[in-house]
Coordinates of C-alpha atoms in Angstrom, one line a residue:
M273 CA -12.4 -64.5 16.7
S274 CA -15.3 -62.0 17.2
S275 CA -17.5 -61.4 14.2
L276 CA -17.5 -58.1 12.4
T277 CA -20.6 -55.8 12.2
N278 CA -21.4 -52.9 10.0
Q279 CA -20.5 -50.6 12.9
N280 CA -17.0 -52.0 13.0
I281 CA -16.3 -51.5 9.3
F282 CA -15.3 -47.9 8.3
T283 CA -15.3 -46.3 4.9
V284 CA -12.5 -44.0 4.1
S285 CA -14.8 -41.0 4.3
R286 CA -16.2 -42.0 7.6
L287 CA -12.7 -42.6 9.0
N288 CA -11.5 -39.2 8.0
A289 CA -14.6 -37.5 9.3
E290 CA -14.2 -39.3 12.7
V291 CA -10.5 -38.4 12.9
R292 CA -11.3 -34.7 12.1
L293 CA -13.9 -34.5 14.9
L294 CA -11.4 -36.2 17.2
L295 CA -8.6 -33.8 16.4
E296 CA -10.9 -30.7 16.7
N297 CA -12.5 -31.8 19.9
E298 CA -9.5 -33.0 21.7
M299 CA -6.8 -30.5 20.7
G300 CA -8.9 -27.3 20.5
I301 CA -7.0 -24.1 20.1
V302 CA -3.2 -24.2 19.8
W303 CA -0.5 -21.5 19.5
L304 CA 2.3 -22.2 17.1
V305 CA 5.6 -20.5 16.1
G306 CA 7.1 -21.4 12.8
E307 CA 8.6 -20.3 9.5
I308 CA 6.4 -19.6 6.5
S309 CA 7.0 -21.6 3.3
N310 CA 5.1 -22.5 0.2
F311 CA 2.8 -19.5 0.7
S312 CA 0.0 -19.0 -1.9
A313 CA -3.0 -16.7 -2.2
P314 CA -5.4 -18.0 -4.9
V315 CA -8.1 -15.8 -6.4
S316 CA -10.6 -17.2 -3.8
G317 CA -8.9 -15.0 -1.2
H318 CA -7.9 -17.9 1.1
W319 CA -4.3 -18.4 2.1
Y320 CA -2.4 -21.7 2.1
L321 CA 1.0 -22.1 3.6
T322 CA 3.4 -24.5 5.4
L323 CA 4.8 -23.8 8.9
K324 CA 8.1 -25.4 9.6
D325 CA 11.0 -25.5 11.9
S326 CA 14.4 -27.3 11.5
R327 CA 12.9 -30.8 12.0
A328 CA 9.2 -30.8 10.9
Q329 CA 6.5 -29.0 9.0
V330 CA 2.7 -28.8 8.9
K331 CA 0.2 -27.6 6.3
C332 CA -2.0 -24.7 7.1
A333 CA -5.0 -22.8 5.7
M334 CA -6.2 -19.4 6.6
F335 CA -9.6 -18.5 5.1
R336 CA -10.6 -15.1 3.8
G337 CA -12.7 -14.1 6.7
N338 CA -9.7 -14.5 9.1
N339 CA -6.8 -13.3 6.9
R340 CA -8.5 -9.9 6.3
R341 CA -7.6 -9.0 9.9
V342 CA -3.9 -9.7 9.4
T343 CA -2.1 -6.3 9.3
F344 CA 1.0 -7.5 7.3
K345 CA 1.6 -9.5 4.1
P346 CA 3.1 -12.9 4.9
Q347 CA 6.3 -13.8 3.2
N348 CA 8.2 -17.0 2.7
G349 CA 10.9 -17.3 5.4
Q350 CA 9.1 -15.1 7.9
Q351 CA 8.7 -16.2 11.5
V352 CA 5.2 -15.9 12.8
L353 CA 3.0 -16.8 15.8
V354 CA -0.4 -18.2 14.8
K355 CA -3.5 -19.1 16.8
A356 CA -5.1 -22.1 15.1
R357 CA -7.3 -25.1 15.5
L358 CA -6.2 -28.6 14.5
S359 CA -8.3 -30.2 11.8
L360 CA -8.2 -32.7 8.9
Y361 CA -8.7 -32.0 5.2
E362 CA -11.0 -35.0 4.6
P363 CA -10.7 -35.4 0.7
R364 CA -6.9 -35.9 1.0
G365 CA -6.6 -37.3 4.5
D366 CA -4.0 -34.7 5.5
Y367 CA -4.2 -33.1 8.9
Q368 CA -3.8 -29.3 8.9
L369 CA -4.1 -26.2 10.9
I370 CA -6.9 -23.8 10.4
I371 CA -5.3 -20.4 11.3
E372 CA -7.6 -17.9 13.1
S373 CA -5.0 -15.2 13.7
M374 CA -1.4 -14.4 12.7
Q375 CA 1.3 -12.1 14.1
P376 CA 5.0 -11.5 13.6
E377 CA 6.8 -13.7 16.1
G378 CA 8.2 -10.9 18.3
D379 CA 4.9 -9.1 19.0
G380 CA 3.0 -12.4 19.0
R381 CA 5.2 -13.9 21.7
L382 CA 4.6 -10.9 24.0
Q383 CA 0.9 -11.1 23.4
Q384 CA 0.9 -14.8 24.1
E385 CA 2.8 -14.3 27.3
F386 CA 0.4 -11.6 28.3
E387 CA -2.6 -13.8 27.7
K388 CA -0.9 -16.7 29.5
L389 CA -0.1 -14.6 32.6
K390 CA -3.5 -13.0 32.6
L391 CA -5.3 -16.4 32.6
K392 CA -3.0 -17.7 35.3
L393 CA -3.5 -14.7 37.7
A394 CA -7.2 -14.7 37.0
A395 CA -7.5 -18.3 37.9
E396 CA -5.7 -17.5 41.2
G397 CA -8.2 -14.8 42.0
L398 CA -5.9 -11.8 41.8
F399 CA -8.4 -10.0 39.6
A400 CA -11.4 -10.7 41.8
Q401 CA -13.3 -7.6 42.9
S402 CA -13.7 -9.0 46.4
T403 CA -9.9 -8.7 47.0
K404 CA -9.6 -5.1 45.9
L405 CA -9.3 -2.2 48.4
A406 CA -11.6 0.8 48.4
L407 CA -10.1 4.2 47.7
P408 CA -10.2 6.7 50.6
E409 CA -13.0 9.3 50.2
H410 CA -10.7 12.1 51.3
P411 CA -7.1 11.2 50.9
K412 CA -4.6 13.6 52.6
R413 CA -1.4 12.3 50.9
V414 CA -0.9 10.7 47.5
G415 CA 2.1 8.6 46.5
I416 CA 3.2 8.6 42.8
I417 CA 5.2 5.7 41.4
T418 CA 6.6 6.7 38.1
S419 CA 9.7 8.1 36.3
K420 CA 10.9 11.4 37.8
T421 CA 11.5 12.8 34.3
G422 CA 8.5 11.4 32.5
A423 CA 5.5 13.5 31.2
A424 CA 3.1 11.4 33.3
L425 CA 4.5 12.8 36.5
Y426 CA 4.0 16.4 35.4
D427 CA 0.5 15.6 34.1
I428 CA -0.5 14.2 37.5
L429 CA 1.1 17.1 39.4
D430 CA -0.7 19.7 37.1
V431 CA -4.1 18.1 37.8
L432 CA -3.5 17.8 41.5
K433 CA -2.4 21.4 41.8
R434 CA -5.4 22.6 39.8
R435 CA -8.0 20.6 41.6
D436 CA -6.7 20.3 45.2
P437 CA -3.5 22.3 46.0
S438 CA -3.7 21.2 49.7
L439 CA -3.2 17.5 48.8
E440 CA 0.3 16.3 49.8
V441 CA 2.3 14.3 47.3
V442 CA 5.2 11.8 47.8
I443 CA 7.1 10.8 44.7
Y444 CA 8.7 7.3 44.5
P445 CA 10.9 7.6 41.4
T446 CA 11.5 4.5 39.4
M447 CA 12.2 3.3 35.9
V448 CA 9.1 2.6 33.9
Q449 CA 10.7 0.9 30.8
G450 CA 13.4 -1.7 30.3
E451 CA 14.6 -4.9 31.9
E452 CA 15.3 -3.5 35.4
A453 CA 12.0 -1.5 35.6
S454 CA 9.9 -4.4 36.9
I455 CA 12.2 -4.9 40.0
Q456 CA 12.4 -1.1 40.6
I457 CA 8.6 -0.8 40.4
A458 CA 8.1 -3.7 42.9
Q459 CA 10.7 -2.2 45.2
A460 CA 8.9 1.2 45.0
I461 CA 5.6 -0.3 46.0
G462 CA 7.2 -2.2 48.8
C463 CA 8.9 1.0 50.0
A464 CA 5.6 2.9 50.0
N465 CA 4.0 0.1 52.1
S466 CA 6.8 -0.1 54.6
R467 CA 6.8 3.7 55.1
N468 CA 3.0 3.7 55.2
E469 CA 2.9 7.5 54.7
C470 CA 0.3 7.7 51.9
D471 CA -3.4 7.0 51.7
V472 CA -3.4 5.9 48.0
L473 CA -0.8 5.2 45.3
I474 CA -0.8 6.1 41.6
L475 CA 1.3 3.7 39.5
G476 CA 1.6 5.2 36.0
R477 CA 3.5 6.2 32.9
G478 CA 2.7 7.5 29.4
G479 CA 1.6 5.5 26.4
G480 CA 3.8 3.2 24.3
S481 CA 4.0 -0.1 22.5
L482 CA 3.4 -3.5 24.1
E483 CA 7.1 -3.9 24.5
D484 CA 7.5 -0.4 26.1
L485 CA 4.8 -1.2 28.7
W486 CA 6.0 -4.7 29.3
C487 CA 7.4 -4.1 32.8
F488 CA 3.7 -3.6 33.9
N489 CA 2.9 -7.1 32.6
N490 CA 5.5 -8.6 34.9
E491 CA 4.3 -11.3 37.4
I492 CA 6.4 -9.9 40.2
V493 CA 4.9 -6.4 39.7
A494 CA 1.4 -8.0 39.6
R495 CA 1.9 -9.9 42.8
T496 CA 3.4 -6.9 44.6
I497 CA 0.4 -4.8 43.6
A498 CA -2.0 -7.5 44.9
A499 CA -0.1 -7.7 48.2
S500 CA -0.1 -3.9 48.8
Q501 CA -1.9 -2.7 51.9
I502 CA -2.3 0.7 50.3
P503 CA -4.9 1.1 47.5
I504 CA -3.2 1.4 44.1
I505 CA -4.6 3.1 41.0
S506 CA -3.1 1.8 37.8
A507 CA -2.7 4.6 35.2
V508 CA -0.5 3.0 32.5
G509 CA -0.5 4.4 29.0
H510 CA -3.4 5.8 27.1
E511 CA -7.0 4.6 27.4
V512 CA -6.6 1.9 24.8
D513 CA -3.5 0.4 26.5
V514 CA -4.2 -2.5 28.8
T515 CA -1.7 -4.2 31.2
I516 CA -1.7 -6.8 33.8
S517 CA -1.3 -4.1 36.4
D518 CA -4.7 -2.7 35.4
F519 CA -6.4 -5.9 36.2
V520 CA -4.6 -6.5 39.6
A521 CA -4.8 -2.9 40.8
D522 CA -7.6 -1.8 43.0
L523 CA -8.7 0.7 40.3
R524 CA -7.7 1.4 36.7
A525 CA -7.6 4.9 35.3
P526 CA -7.5 5.4 31.6
T527 CA -4.6 7.9 31.8
P528 CA -2.3 9.4 34.5
S529 CA -4.3 12.6 34.5
A530 CA -7.5 10.7 35.1
A531 CA -5.9 9.0 38.1
A532 CA -5.0 12.4 39.5
E533 CA -8.6 13.4 39.1
L534 CA -9.8 10.3 40.9
V535 CA -7.8 11.0 44.1
S536 CA -8.4 14.8 44.2
R537 CA -11.6 16.6 45.3
D538 CA -13.4 19.4 43.5
N539 CA -16.9 20.6 42.9
S540 CA -17.6 17.6 40.7
H541 CA -17.3 15.2 43.6
K542 CA -20.5 13.4 42.7
L543 CA -19.3 12.9 39.1
Q544 CA -16.1 11.4 40.5
T545 CA -18.1 9.0 42.6
L546 CA -20.1 8.1 39.5
N547 CA -16.8 7.5 37.6
N548 CA -15.6 5.3 40.4
L549 CA -18.7 3.2 40.2
I550 CA -18.4 3.0 36.4
N551 CA -14.8 2.0 36.7
K552 CA -15.7 -0.7 39.2
L553 CA -18.5 -1.9 36.9
Q554 CA -16.0 -2.0 34.0
A555 CA -13.6 -3.9 36.2
R556 CA -16.2 -6.4 37.2
F557 CA -17.4 -6.8 33.6
S558 CA -13.8 -7.2 32.4
H559 CA -13.3 -9.9 35.0
Y560 CA -16.5 -11.6 34.0
L561 CA -15.5 -11.5 30.3
T562 CA -12.1 -13.0 31.2
K563 CA -13.6 -15.8 33.2
N564 CA -16.1 -16.8 30.5
K565 CA -13.9 -16.1 27.5
Q566 CA -12.7 -19.6 27.0
V567 CA -16.2 -21.0 27.5
I568 CA -17.5 -18.7 24.8
I569 CA -14.6 -19.5 22.5
G570 CA -15.3 -23.2 22.9
L571 CA -19.0 -22.8 22.1
L572 CA -18.1 -20.7 19.1
H573 CA -15.8 -23.4 17.8
R574 CA -18.5 -26.0 18.3
L575 CA -20.9 -23.8 16.4
E576 CA -18.3 -23.2 13.6
R577 CA -17.8 -27.0 13.2
Q578 CA -21.6 -27.4 12.7
H579 CA -22.0 -24.4 10.5
P580 CA -22.3 -24.8 6.7
T581 CA -19.4 -22.4 6.4
Y582 CA -17.0 -25.2 7.4
Q583 CA -18.2 -27.4 4.5
L584 CA -17.9 -24.4 2.2
Q585 CA -14.4 -23.8 3.4
Q586 CA -13.5 -27.4 2.7
Q587 CA -15.0 -27.3 -0.7
S588 CA -13.4 -23.9 -1.4
Q589 CA -10.0 -25.4 -0.4
R590 CA -10.6 -28.4 -2.6
L591 CA -11.6 -26.1 -5.5
D592 CA -8.4 -24.1 -5.1
E593 CA -6.4 -27.3 -5.0
L594 CA -8.0 -28.5 -8.3
F595 CA -7.5 -25.1 -9.9
I596 CA -3.8 -25.2 -9.0
R597 CA -3.5 -28.8 -10.4
L598 CA -5.4 -27.9 -13.6
N599 CA -3.1 -24.8 -14.1
R600 CA 0.0 -27.0 -13.6
A601 CA -1.4 -29.7 -16.0
M602 CA -2.2 -27.1 -18.6
Q603 CA 1.3 -25.5 -18.3
S604 CA 2.9 -29.0 -18.5
N605 CA 0.8 -29.9 -21.6
L606 CA 1.6 -26.6 -23.3
A607 CA 5.3 -27.1 -22.6
A608 CA 5.1 -30.7 -24.1
Q609 CA 3.2 -29.5 -27.2
S610 CA 5.7 -26.6 -27.6
Q611 CA 8.6 -29.1 -27.5
H612 CA 6.8 -31.4 -30.0
I613 CA 6.2 -28.5 -32.4
E614 CA 9.9 -27.5 -32.1
R615 CA 11.0 -31.1 -32.9
Q616 CA 8.6 -31.2 -36.0
Q617 CA 9.9 -27.9 -37.2
Y618 CA 13.5 -29.1 -36.8
K619 CA 12.6 -32.3 -38.8
L620 CA 10.8 -30.2 -41.5
Q621 CA 13.9 -28.0 -41.8
L622 CA 16.0 -31.1 -42.2
H623 CA 13.8 -32.3 -45.1
T624 CA 13.0 -29.0 -46.8
P625 CA 13.5 -29.0 -50.7
S626 CA 16.0 -26.2 -50.4
H627 CA 18.4 -28.5 -48.4
Y628 CA 17.8 -31.3 -51.0
I629 CA 18.4 -29.0 -53.9
Q630 CA 21.5 -27.7 -52.2
D631 CA 22.8 -31.2 -51.6
Q632 CA 22.0 -32.2 -55.3
R633 CA 23.7 -29.0 -56.5
S634 CA 26.8 -29.9 -54.5
A635 CA 26.7 -33.5 -55.8
L636 CA 26.3 -32.2 -59.4
E637 CA 29.2 -29.9 -58.9
R638 CA 31.3 -32.7 -57.5
L639 CA 30.3 -35.0 -60.5
E640 CA 31.0 -32.1 -63.0
Q641 CA 34.4 -31.6 -61.5
K642 CA 35.0 -35.4 -61.5
L643 CA 33.8 -35.5 -65.2
I644 CA 36.2 -32.6 -66.2
T645 CA 39.0 -34.3 -64.4
S646 CA 38.2 -37.6 -66.1
M647 CA 37.9 -36.0 -69.5
D648 CA 41.2 -34.2 -69.0
K649 CA 42.7 -37.5 -68.0
N650 CA 41.2 -39.4 -71.0
L651 CA 42.2 -36.6 -73.4
L652 CA 45.8 -36.8 -72.1
K653 CA 45.7 -40.5 -72.4
A654 CA 44.3 -40.3 -76.0
R655 CA 46.9 -37.8 -77.0
H656 CA 49.6 -40.0 -75.7
Q657 CA 48.2 -43.0 -77.5
L658 CA 47.7 -40.9 -80.7
S659 CA 51.4 -39.8 -80.4
L660 CA 52.4 -43.5 -80.1
A661 CA 50.2 -44.5 -83.0
G662 CA 51.5 -41.6 -85.1
E663 CA 55.0 -42.7 -84.4
K664 CA 54.1 -46.3 -85.4
L665 CA 52.2 -45.0 -88.5
D666 CA 55.1 -42.9 -89.5
T667 CA 57.4 -45.8 -89.5
V668 CA 55.3 -47.5 -92.2
S669 CA 54.2 -44.4 -94.0
P670 CA 55.1 -44.1 -97.8
L671 CA 56.4 -40.7 -97.0
A672 CA 59.1 -42.3 -94.9
T673 CA 59.9 -44.5 -97.8
L674 CA 60.2 -41.5 -100.0
K675 CA 62.6 -39.9 -97.7
R676 CA 64.9 -42.9 -98.1
G677 CA 65.1 -42.3 -101.9
Y678 CA 62.2 -44.2 -103.2
S679 CA 59.4 -42.7 -105.5
I680 CA 55.8 -43.5 -106.3
S681 CA 54.4 -43.3 -109.8
Q682 CA 50.7 -42.7 -110.4
T683 CA 48.6 -42.1 -113.4
E684 CA 46.7 -38.9 -113.8
S685 CA 43.7 -40.6 -112.3
G686 CA 45.7 -41.4 -109.2
Q687 CA 46.2 -45.1 -109.9
I688 CA 49.6 -46.3 -108.5
V689 CA 51.7 -47.9 -111.2
T690 CA 53.1 -51.2 -109.9
R691 CA 53.6 -53.0 -113.2
S692 CA 54.7 -51.9 -116.6
G693 CA 51.5 -53.2 -118.1
D694 CA 49.5 -50.6 -116.0
V695 CA 50.6 -47.9 -118.5
K696 CA 50.7 -47.4 -122.3
S697 CA 52.6 -45.1 -124.6
G698 CA 51.5 -41.5 -124.3
D699 CA 50.1 -41.8 -120.7
I700 CA 51.1 -39.0 -118.4
L701 CA 52.7 -40.2 -115.1
V702 CA 53.1 -38.3 -111.9
T703 CA 56.1 -39.4 -109.9
R704 CA 56.1 -38.3 -106.3
L705 CA 59.4 -37.8 -104.6
N706 CA 60.2 -36.7 -101.0
D707 CA 60.3 -33.0 -101.8
G708 CA 57.9 -32.8 -104.8
E709 CA 56.7 -34.6 -107.9
I710 CA 57.7 -35.0 -111.6
R711 CA 55.3 -35.2 -114.5
S712 CA 56.4 -37.4 -117.4
T713 CA 55.0 -38.9 -120.6
V714 CA 55.4 -42.7 -121.4
S715 CA 57.1 -43.3 -124.8

């Protein structure tokens, strides 16, 4: 068994740091579609959320400097497309996405497909300046590929009529919006090449949203433009609108009217030549930027990982997490204390003197009622016993004897005479009968 060295033994901090660098260096930038959940925006200004689908989820952070560029307010349950780099939150050991940009899923998918096709065609050389055809200095016939009812056609015709009425025009009508527009545009370019009757072609339409202009971002249209033997000027939308057709075409015009000016002659011919050179320079510069964009982004990401801002972001995220945990703990503690106070108040109410006095009053009332009932019962019993005793006493009472014809003799002092020797001559006797008394003198 091989011996261990200090280099073989990792601390947790070192392991997490190594894994973070491995994730960031190997994965780079990723595009991700998912549903927002657990969205929170603390006072720090950073956003924290979870992106999920039906089977999995991943934690995400979007720092204040990046989320300021988001044009909508994220909501839980919303489907979004994000551009992010994979990283690791070292204090907790959780891998997460650091979001750099966020778009609603619909617009984001179109933009992602646009960037994907742009990189693909650029890698194949379809944007290379060396493959582009030069515009004729004095074209005699111009072909216009656009909608026959669109404003772009009338703008082009107005400019051509004003600048060079002798210039012949051939219109190749086609749809410039919708699912079938790409096929019709490619067919119109093919038709113009097969008839070979024009010196230059203008492919254009008015402005619109990315979805409205999507037929000009079609790969079939791009390859048809690249294969054209007739020089093509792309004049799609307004100056700020950019399509794949602009990169593939031999020249890009900011508007349909500008394209008409490029192919027509007037007294400002030298200015036109200068504009052509400027357009070529812009096209070359755009190609150069496209070619080196990924290299620059990679260097920027490397710089960001070495920049103190990254550590500040980590610490800021940790601070937000601790703040949330503290807030939850305080709320939980307050809830527990509130419940304890409620229980103590309930116990206090149960032992309050008013309840005790009320209970004692009720008990006293019960005892009073019980005493009254017992007194009534004892009084009734005593009355009954008294009645019985009275009846018994009546049976032995002298009065009862008197009723039967007997009498009682007493001296005036009240002494009962039971023997003849108890009286002497001249004493007054009181003889008590049942219905009265007789007074007599002893002789």
